[in-house]
């Protein structure tokens, strides 16, 4: 998950000036068809009570897509900018390093596949 955060931060830093908007977001706990298989008498009521519906879970994605209040490159939860809660996740130097490492690995894989 931290690699996804780094990627999104660096994507925004590199391409934000060109109009790209990238967001780190968390939809929350969402009830899906995976949970339908849980017939556990204890878990099922908790899932119904605590988890969001798919429509509710999609709200932060929609917020980031259409709202001028969403801050590109930042973490959002429950339709607002939030704190990540992990100081290591906000390390812009580490984000740059991971991006460059990813570029190197992808370039090597592409080179391997060339005939």
Phi, psi and omega in degrees: 000323181293328177295323176295321178295312178302314182301314182294317178299315183287324176301315179295317181298317184284325189237003180300322180295341179267007177101355179288142175234117180239138184231144168265126181214159179230119181285347185094186177280121186240132175288126177229181179296339176298325181282341179298331180286348180277101179261009179303124184298336181272316185286321186304312179296325178294319178298315179298323183281317190261334185272151178279157171286162176303321178296317177295320180295333181280348187299320180292323175300314180295318178304311181294330182286327190237346186269138174285348179280339179291136184256112180303141179082359183249165181274134179232142176211142181052045174061035174203158175292136183228170175274142178289328180081005179225107183299333179291333183286344182255025182272102184294329177293317178295323178299316178297317180298316179296320178300311181296321176297316178298317177301317181297313181296316180296317179299319178296318180294320178295317180298321178298327186272351179284137183264000000 
